[in-house]
Amino acid sequence: MRLYPVIMCGGAGTRLWPASRPSRPKQFIPLSGNRSLFQEAVLRTQPLVSHGGRIIVIGGQAHRGAILEQLHEIDVVAQVLLEPEARDSAAAMAAAAAWTEQHDADGVNIFVASDHHIPDHRAFCDAVRKASECASKGHIVTLGVKPTEPSTAYGYIQATADGIAPVRQFVEKPDRVVAQEYIKKGFLWNSGNFIISAKILLSELAHYAPDVLQAAMASVEGCSGEVVELGVEFRSTPKISIDYALMERTQRAWVMPVDFQWSDLGAWDAVAATGEGEFGGHIFEDAEGCMARAPEGVVVAALGVRNLGIVVEDDAVLVCDLARAQDVKRVVERLRKSSPQHMDFVQPEVEALEVGSRRFSEWLRLRALPLWSSVGQSENGAFAELLNLDGRTVAAERRARVQARQIYVFAQAGLLGWQGAWRQNVIAGLSYLERAFLRPDGLMRTLLAHDGSPLDNDFRVYDQAFLLLALATAQKAGVDWAGRGEAIARDVRIRLLKMADQSGAIVEAGDQPYQSNAHMHLLEAALAWSEVSDDPAWKALAEQVASLAVNVFMDSKTGRLREFFEADWRPASGESGRLVEPGHQFEWAWLLGRLHRHEGDPRWLAAAKTLFDRGLEGVEVWGQVAVDAMDEDGNICKRRARLWPQTEWLKASLLLAALCPADEARFLSEAARAQRAVWTYLTDDGLWRDKRLESGRFIEEASPASSLYHIVSAFTQVAEAATLKGDAAALSLS
């Protein structure tokens, strides 16, 4: 029997205003200790999944960020189900049970509220395990807490006998006199925690609430991934609690008495009673029975008062008699009419795609291109490999690919209208490349020392692909390399194709000779030359490489494109053969989309869309960035995230938005997300941080010039999208 705790994240907690509001409800606030109630609920249930189960979190899409961030803070991985809108507990439980039953037909769910205070985690887990044995026999077990006082804040349960027993009745919150009678008769507080097998819950809902079940199950169908946005069908689910939909009608309800400390922390008096509700700085002088909470930098001082709750937020202050804490809802009702702006916190605006694109244009035009055009190129034409974050060059070995990439960058900047010294950059760069990197056979050597002396005379297919791209882009911008750019490119192409094996693939030099990456850049170069040359061989090369991508590099079952292979082009053995890079899924998707646009062949577009979706599997759900690596099953295995995958995500999103009108909104939404991810790496000075760690921090190191190729390529797609929308002038680099 495997257990699947379900953390229910609905509810707003209006009695806990001003700390609890719709955008930050009470479950995500540290009300009793340093962790939030949600985090405590997750950690409380974590020991229950040690035998193959999984924690499930279900909450609203509006709280996605809070859920993912707080899970990340406590280093817990959970299955997250996001509701498109709140439809009360019955729908949420049905969706979670449907997900559980799809993955484990015998799975048992433990439904717990995310905002309850249960400090004794061990006692809770012991009770749940005991209740699970009862649930495995077909019962719906709820935990009934032995009352410590005649509370009017909770519902009550009457059992038919002592110990675990069937429920005789559920009763609503009583007045104090009735509550005292209930306690004398052995009634228990209704804790709202339920233990039930997924298939029993689904079958009971099919009998008592089929409309809830049908819509909830439809919303889960076909969903996959660590974070799932439930389908639109969820919106049509009846808005009803599980108590009314099922628990008051079913014949399977049992209750298990528990006597550990429990509170739903429904009002400030309950928070104060925990003894851990105070937050921030305060000074009490002759003040008894008081509790104060304030944000950082604010001190609360109280003098000569008794039994007060003082809660301070940036925009509101509550002072109340803790004995009247349940009446805070009256204040909230008055606020709805007199001061509705204080009903919720002011939310920071999420930068729209168009706004971010204009900022992107200004950053390139005024910051990045001027810096790399001047400091980033020496007098002899050699481009810098690295610039420190203070804008100083770093003495480093010079790679052929970086020289070619920078030629592409400035030629493309000229095509985009930049008024800087792009032409001089391109001409000087080509001249240095010819003098220092070009071998007598017309191919580029791989590596030079910083002083220009050769370190590696071998050539890489990868480097030659960037030579071809640089020449094509320079020619398109009107800079023909001594009148023989196309002839040089043709000779390089012929030499490379002579190296192709029977499959049409070209073997790379180095430790990983059978790889997809070098081919990807050959496709990019072939497409670039197809735009400036009438030579049909470029189109043939593009189709040859695209066919390899679809038929060899992509897994026929999963659609994921791998990096490394054996000599027969089967996936390589070991870790390298399992490697899937999200950034390359996006990059290949962009290239195949471009080929489809040139030729109209639907197979390239179909492959592009598949690869795009595979790339999205690598967008880390907490940090909202595309990570470096996944495995062959789509599981993230390296959560570090470099800059370049974000740019490829942006490019592919924008191109597919133009190619797929029916899905334009989805792809534009992804483009906006990707552009926001890109911005987290860029600095105001025209530089960037390259490597983002799982913690969200960046490695402090020099900015690599190689990233500017990715950045400019992404902006080129941004500018093209703006042109299609009639907004080209706003994104011009002129």
PDB file of N, CA and C in Angstrom, residues 515-570:
ATOM      1  N   GLN A 515      27.912  12.977 -32.887  1.00  0.00           N
ATOM      2  CA  GLN A 515      27.114  13.917 -32.117  1.00  0.00           C
ATOM      3  C   GLN A 515      26.132  14.646 -33.018  1.00  0.00           C
ATOM      4  N   SER A 516      25.092  15.175 -32.379  1.00  0.00           N
ATOM      5  CA  SER A 516      24.076  15.922 -33.125  1.00  0.00           C
ATOM      6  C   SER A 516      24.385  17.413 -33.192  1.00  0.00           C
ATOM      7  N   ASN A 517      25.103  17.954 -32.223  1.00  0.00           N
ATOM      8  CA  ASN A 517      25.259  19.398 -32.097  1.00  0.00           C
ATOM      9  C   ASN A 517      25.932  20.042 -33.307  1.00  0.00           C
ATOM     10  N   ALA A 518      27.031  19.452 -33.791  1.00  0.00           N
ATOM     11  CA  ALA A 518      27.716  20.030 -34.949  1.00  0.00           C
ATOM     12  C   ALA A 518      26.784  20.072 -36.159  1.00  0.00           C
ATOM     13  N   HIS A 519      25.948  19.049 -36.308  1.00  0.00           N
ATOM     14  CA  HIS A 519      24.993  19.024 -37.418  1.00  0.00           C
ATOM     15  C   HIS A 519      23.969  20.148 -37.295  1.00  0.00           C
ATOM     16  N   MET A 520      23.578  20.442 -36.062  1.00  0.00           N
ATOM     17  CA  MET A 520      22.596  21.497 -35.848  1.00  0.00           C
ATOM     18  C   MET A 520      23.098  22.822 -36.418  1.00  0.00           C
ATOM     19  N   HIS A 521      24.360  23.129 -36.177  1.00  0.00           N
ATOM     20  CA  HIS A 521      24.902  24.387 -36.680  1.00  0.00           C
ATOM     21  C   HIS A 521      25.186  24.323 -38.182  1.00  0.00           C
ATOM     22  N   LEU A 522      25.416  23.133 -38.720  1.00  0.00           N
ATOM     23  CA  LEU A 522      25.494  23.005 -40.180  1.00  0.00           C
ATOM     24  C   LEU A 522      24.148  23.338 -40.814  1.00  0.00           C
ATOM     25  N   LEU A 523      23.067  22.901 -40.185  1.00  0.00           N
ATOM     26  CA  LEU A 523      21.735  23.231 -40.693  1.00  0.00           C
ATOM     27  C   LEU A 523      21.521  24.744 -40.648  1.00  0.00           C
ATOM     28  N   GLU A 524      21.938  25.372 -39.560  1.00  0.00           N
ATOM     29  CA  GLU A 524      21.801  26.822 -39.448  1.00  0.00           C
ATOM     30  C   GLU A 524      22.568  27.525 -40.566  1.00  0.00           C
ATOM     31  N   ALA A 525      23.798  27.064 -40.818  1.00  0.00           N
ATOM     32  CA  ALA A 525      24.609  27.680 -41.868  1.00  0.00           C
ATOM     33  C   ALA A 525      24.006  27.449 -43.250  1.00  0.00           C
ATOM     34  N   ALA A 526      23.505  26.228 -43.485  1.00  0.00           N
ATOM     35  CA  ALA A 526      22.898  25.925 -44.785  1.00  0.00           C
ATOM     36  C   ALA A 526      21.673  26.794 -45.031  1.00  0.00           C
ATOM     37  N   LEU A 527      20.868  27.009 -44.008  1.00  0.00           N
ATOM     38  CA  LEU A 527      19.700  27.882 -44.145  1.00  0.00           C
ATOM     39  C   LEU A 527      20.122  29.320 -44.432  1.00  0.00           C
ATOM     40  N   ALA A 528      21.189  29.769 -43.772  1.00  0.00           N
ATOM     41  CA  ALA A 528      21.672  31.133 -43.997  1.00  0.00           C
ATOM     42  C   ALA A 528      22.152  31.305 -45.438  1.00  0.00           C
ATOM     43  N   TRP A 529      22.871  30.307 -45.950  1.00  0.00           N
ATOM     44  CA  TRP A 529      23.353  30.407 -47.328  1.00  0.00           C
ATOM     45  C   TRP A 529      22.207  30.276 -48.330  1.00  0.00           C
ATOM     46  N   SER A 530      21.185  29.529 -47.998  1.00  0.00           N
ATOM     47  CA  SER A 530      20.027  29.406 -48.895  1.00  0.00           C
ATOM     48  C   SER A 530      19.355  30.757 -49.122  1.00  0.00           C
ATOM     49  N   GLU A 531      19.515  31.675 -48.154  1.00  0.00           N
ATOM     50  CA  GLU A 531      18.890  32.988 -48.261  1.00  0.00           C
ATOM     51  C   GLU A 531      19.694  33.961 -49.127  1.00  0.00           C
ATOM     52  N   VAL A 532      20.982  33.649 -49.366  1.00  0.00           N
ATOM     53  CA  VAL A 532      21.826  34.593 -50.121  1.00  0.00           C
ATOM     54  C   VAL A 532      22.423  33.995 -51.387  1.00  0.00           C
ATOM     55  N   SER A 533      22.192  32.713 -51.622  1.00  0.00           N
ATOM     56  CA  SER A 533      22.807  32.046 -52.768  1.00  0.00           C
ATOM     57  C   SER A 533      21.767  31.267 -53.559  1.00  0.00           C
ATOM     58  N   ASP A 534      21.994  31.170 -54.860  1.00  0.00           N
ATOM     59  CA  ASP A 534      21.120  30.370 -55.729  1.00  0.00           C
ATOM     60  C   ASP A 534      21.594  28.930 -55.835  1.00  0.00           C
ATOM     61  N   ASP A 535      22.695  28.600 -55.177  1.00  0.00           N
ATOM     62  CA  ASP A 535      23.262  27.252 -55.260  1.00  0.00           C
ATOM     63  C   ASP A 535      22.317  26.261 -54.584  1.00  0.00           C
ATOM     64  N   PRO A 536      21.717  25.315 -55.322  1.00  0.00           N
ATOM     65  CA  PRO A 536      20.760  24.366 -54.718  1.00  0.00           C
ATOM     66  C   PRO A 536      21.405  23.406 -53.727  1.00  0.00           C
ATOM     67  N   ALA A 537      22.735  23.349 -53.713  1.00  0.00           N
ATOM     68  CA  ALA A 537      23.402  22.422 -52.796  1.00  0.00           C
ATOM     69  C   ALA A 537      23.174  22.818 -51.338  1.00  0.00           C
ATOM     70  N   TRP A 538      22.945  24.107 -51.100  1.00  0.00           N
ATOM     71  CA  TRP A 538      22.690  24.530 -49.716  1.00  0.00           C
ATOM     72  C   TRP A 538      21.346  24.000 -49.230  1.00  0.00           C
ATOM     73  N   LYS A 539      20.352  24.071 -50.061  1.00  0.00           N
ATOM     74  CA  LYS A 539      19.043  23.525 -49.695  1.00  0.00           C
ATOM     75  C   LYS A 539      19.146  22.021 -49.481  1.00  0.00           C
ATOM     76  N   ALA A 540      19.909  21.347 -50.352  1.00  0.00           N
ATOM     77  CA  ALA A 540      20.081  19.893 -50.212  1.00  0.00           C
ATOM     78  C   ALA A 540      20.767  19.561 -48.892  1.00  0.00           C
ATOM     79  N   LEU A 541      21.774  20.375 -48.500  1.00  0.00           N
ATOM     80  CA  LEU A 541      22.455  20.134 -47.230  1.00  0.00           C
ATOM     81  C   LEU A 541      21.491  20.333 -46.061  1.00  0.00           C
ATOM     82  N   ALA A 542      20.664  21.376 -46.136  1.00  0.00           N
ATOM     83  CA  ALA A 542      19.695  21.621 -45.061  1.00  0.00           C
ATOM     84  C   ALA A 542      18.750  20.438 -44.917  1.00  0.00           C
ATOM     85  N   GLU A 543      18.255  19.911 -46.011  1.00  0.00           N
ATOM     86  CA  GLU A 543      17.328  18.774 -45.960  1.00  0.00           C
ATOM     87  C   GLU A 543      18.024  17.520 -45.449  1.00  0.00           C
ATOM     88  N   GLN A 544      19.287  17.348 -45.825  1.00  0.00           N
ATOM     89  CA  GLN A 544      20.049  16.183 -45.370  1.00  0.00           C
ATOM     90  C   GLN A 544      20.187  16.194 -43.852  1.00  0.00           C
ATOM     91  N   VAL A 545      20.557  17.345 -43.299  1.00  0.00           N
ATOM     92  CA  VAL A 545      20.742  17.434 -41.849  1.00  0.00           C
ATOM     93  C   VAL A 545      19.399  17.337 -41.128  1.00  0.00           C
ATOM     94  N   ALA A 546      18.356  17.973 -41.673  1.00  0.00           N
ATOM     95  CA  ALA A 546      17.037  17.903 -41.044  1.00  0.00           C
ATOM     96  C   ALA A 546      16.536  16.464 -40.997  1.00  0.00           C
ATOM     97  N   SER A 547      16.780  15.706 -42.061  1.00  0.00           N
ATOM     98  CA  SER A 547      16.372  14.294 -42.081  1.00  0.00           C
ATOM     99  C   SER A 547      17.105  13.502 -41.016  1.00  0.00           C
ATOM    100  N   LEU A 548      18.397  13.815 -40.810  1.00  0.00           N
ATOM    101  CA  LEU A 548      19.137  13.151 -39.735  1.00  0.00           C
ATOM    102  C   LEU A 548      18.511  13.464 -38.379  1.00  0.00           C
ATOM    103  N   ALA A 549      18.131  14.721 -38.194  1.00  0.00           N
ATOM    104  CA  ALA A 549      17.536  15.118 -36.912  1.00  0.00           C
ATOM    105  C   ALA A 549      16.271  14.332 -36.631  1.00  0.00           C
ATOM    106  N   VAL A 550      15.393  14.257 -37.624  1.00  0.00           N
ATOM    107  CA  VAL A 550      14.086  13.632 -37.432  1.00  0.00           C
ATOM    108  C   VAL A 550      14.184  12.115 -37.376  1.00  0.00           C
ATOM    109  N   ASN A 551      15.053  11.537 -38.188  1.00  0.00           N
ATOM    110  CA  ASN A 551      15.097  10.072 -38.320  1.00  0.00           C
ATOM    111  C   ASN A 551      16.157   9.394 -37.465  1.00  0.00           C
ATOM    112  N   VAL A 552      17.164  10.142 -37.014  1.00  0.00           N
ATOM    113  CA  VAL A 552      18.274   9.528 -36.284  1.00  0.00           C
ATOM    114  C   VAL A 552      18.431  10.134 -34.890  1.00  0.00           C
ATOM    115  N   PHE A 553      18.542  11.450 -34.813  1.00  0.00           N
ATOM    116  CA  PHE A 553      18.846  12.080 -33.535  1.00  0.00           C
ATOM    117  C   PHE A 553      17.654  12.093 -32.590  1.00  0.00           C
ATOM    118  N   MET A 554      16.435  12.207 -33.131  1.00  0.00           N
ATOM    119  CA  MET A 554      15.234  12.195 -32.295  1.00  0.00           C
ATOM    120  C   MET A 554      14.829  10.770 -31.962  1.00  0.00           C
ATOM    121  N   ASP A 555      14.476  10.527 -30.723  1.00  0.00           N
ATOM    122  CA  ASP A 555      13.963   9.215 -30.335  1.00  0.00           C
ATOM    123  C   ASP A 555      12.581   9.022 -30.951  1.00  0.00           C
ATOM    124  N   SER A 556      12.380   7.903 -31.626  1.00  0.00           N
ATOM    125  CA  SER A 556      11.125   7.686 -32.354  1.00  0.00           C
ATOM    126  C   SER A 556       9.919   7.567 -31.433  1.00  0.00           C
ATOM    127  N   LYS A 557      10.133   7.196 -30.175  1.00  0.00           N
ATOM    128  CA  LYS A 557       9.016   7.031 -29.244  1.00  0.00           C
ATOM    129  C   LYS A 557       8.735   8.293 -28.440  1.00  0.00           C
ATOM    130  N   THR A 558       9.768   8.938 -27.954  1.00  0.00           N
ATOM    131  CA  THR A 558       9.569  10.080 -27.059  1.00  0.00           C
ATOM    132  C   THR A 558       9.670  11.423 -27.768  1.00  0.00           C
ATOM    133  N   GLY A 559      10.327  11.462 -28.910  1.00  0.00           N
ATOM    134  CA  GLY A 559      10.527  12.725 -29.607  1.00  0.00           C
ATOM    135  C   GLY A 559      11.648  13.562 -29.037  1.00  0.00           C
ATOM    136  N   ARG A 560      12.357  13.049 -28.020  1.00  0.00           N
ATOM    137  CA  ARG A 560      13.479  13.806 -27.463  1.00  0.00           C
ATOM    138  C   ARG A 560      14.722  13.599 -28.326  1.00  0.00           C
ATOM    139  N   LEU A 561      15.469  14.659 -28.532  1.00  0.00           N
ATOM    140  CA  LEU A 561      16.651  14.600 -29.382  1.00  0.00           C
ATOM    141  C   LEU A 561      17.886  14.495 -28.499  1.00  0.00           C
ATOM    142  N   ARG A 562      18.698  13.463 -28.771  1.00  0.00           N
ATOM    143  CA  ARG A 562      19.862  13.191 -27.933  1.00  0.00           C
ATOM    144  C   ARG A 562      21.105  13.860 -28.491  1.00  0.00           C
ATOM    145  N   GLU A 563      22.151  13.839 -27.674  1.00  0.00           N
ATOM    146  CA  GLU A 563      23.392  14.541 -28.016  1.00  0.00           C
ATOM    147  C   GLU A 563      24.459  13.632 -28.612  1.00  0.00           C
ATOM    148  N   PHE A 564      24.658  12.447 -28.027  1.00  0.00           N
ATOM    149  CA  PHE A 564      25.818  11.626 -28.387  1.00  0.00           C
ATOM    150  C   PHE A 564      25.403  10.206 -28.768  1.00  0.00           C
ATOM    151  N   PHE A 565      26.197   9.627 -29.693  1.00  0.00           N
ATOM    152  CA  PHE A 565      25.826   8.353 -30.299  1.00  0.00           C
ATOM    153  C   PHE A 565      27.057   7.461 -30.473  1.00  0.00           C
ATOM    154  N   GLU A 566      26.777   6.177 -30.772  1.00  0.00           N
ATOM    155  CA  GLU A 566      27.821   5.245 -31.168  1.00  0.00           C
ATOM    156  C   GLU A 566      28.065   5.381 -32.669  1.00  0.00           C
ATOM    157  N   ALA A 567      29.031   4.599 -33.199  1.00  0.00           N
ATOM    158  CA  ALA A 567      29.380   4.698 -34.618  1.00  0.00           C
ATOM    159  C   ALA A 567      28.214   4.319 -35.534  1.00  0.00           C
ATOM    160  N   ASP A 568      27.288   3.473 -35.030  1.00  0.00           N
ATOM    161  CA  ASP A 568      26.122   3.098 -35.840  1.00  0.00           C
ATOM    162  C   ASP A 568      24.941   4.040 -35.598  1.00  0.00           C
ATOM    163  N   TRP A 569      25.177   5.129 -34.876  1.00  0.00           N
ATOM    164  CA  TRP A 569      24.197   6.174 -34.588  1.00  0.00           C
ATOM    165  C   TRP A 569      23.048   5.704 -33.686  1.00  0.00           C
ATOM    166  N   ARG A 570      23.325   4.674 -32.912  1.00  0.00           N
ATOM    167  CA  ARG A 570      22.452   4.374 -31.786  1.00  0.00           C
ATOM    168  C   ARG A 570      22.924   5.198 -30.599  1.00  0.00           C
TER     169      ARG A 570
END
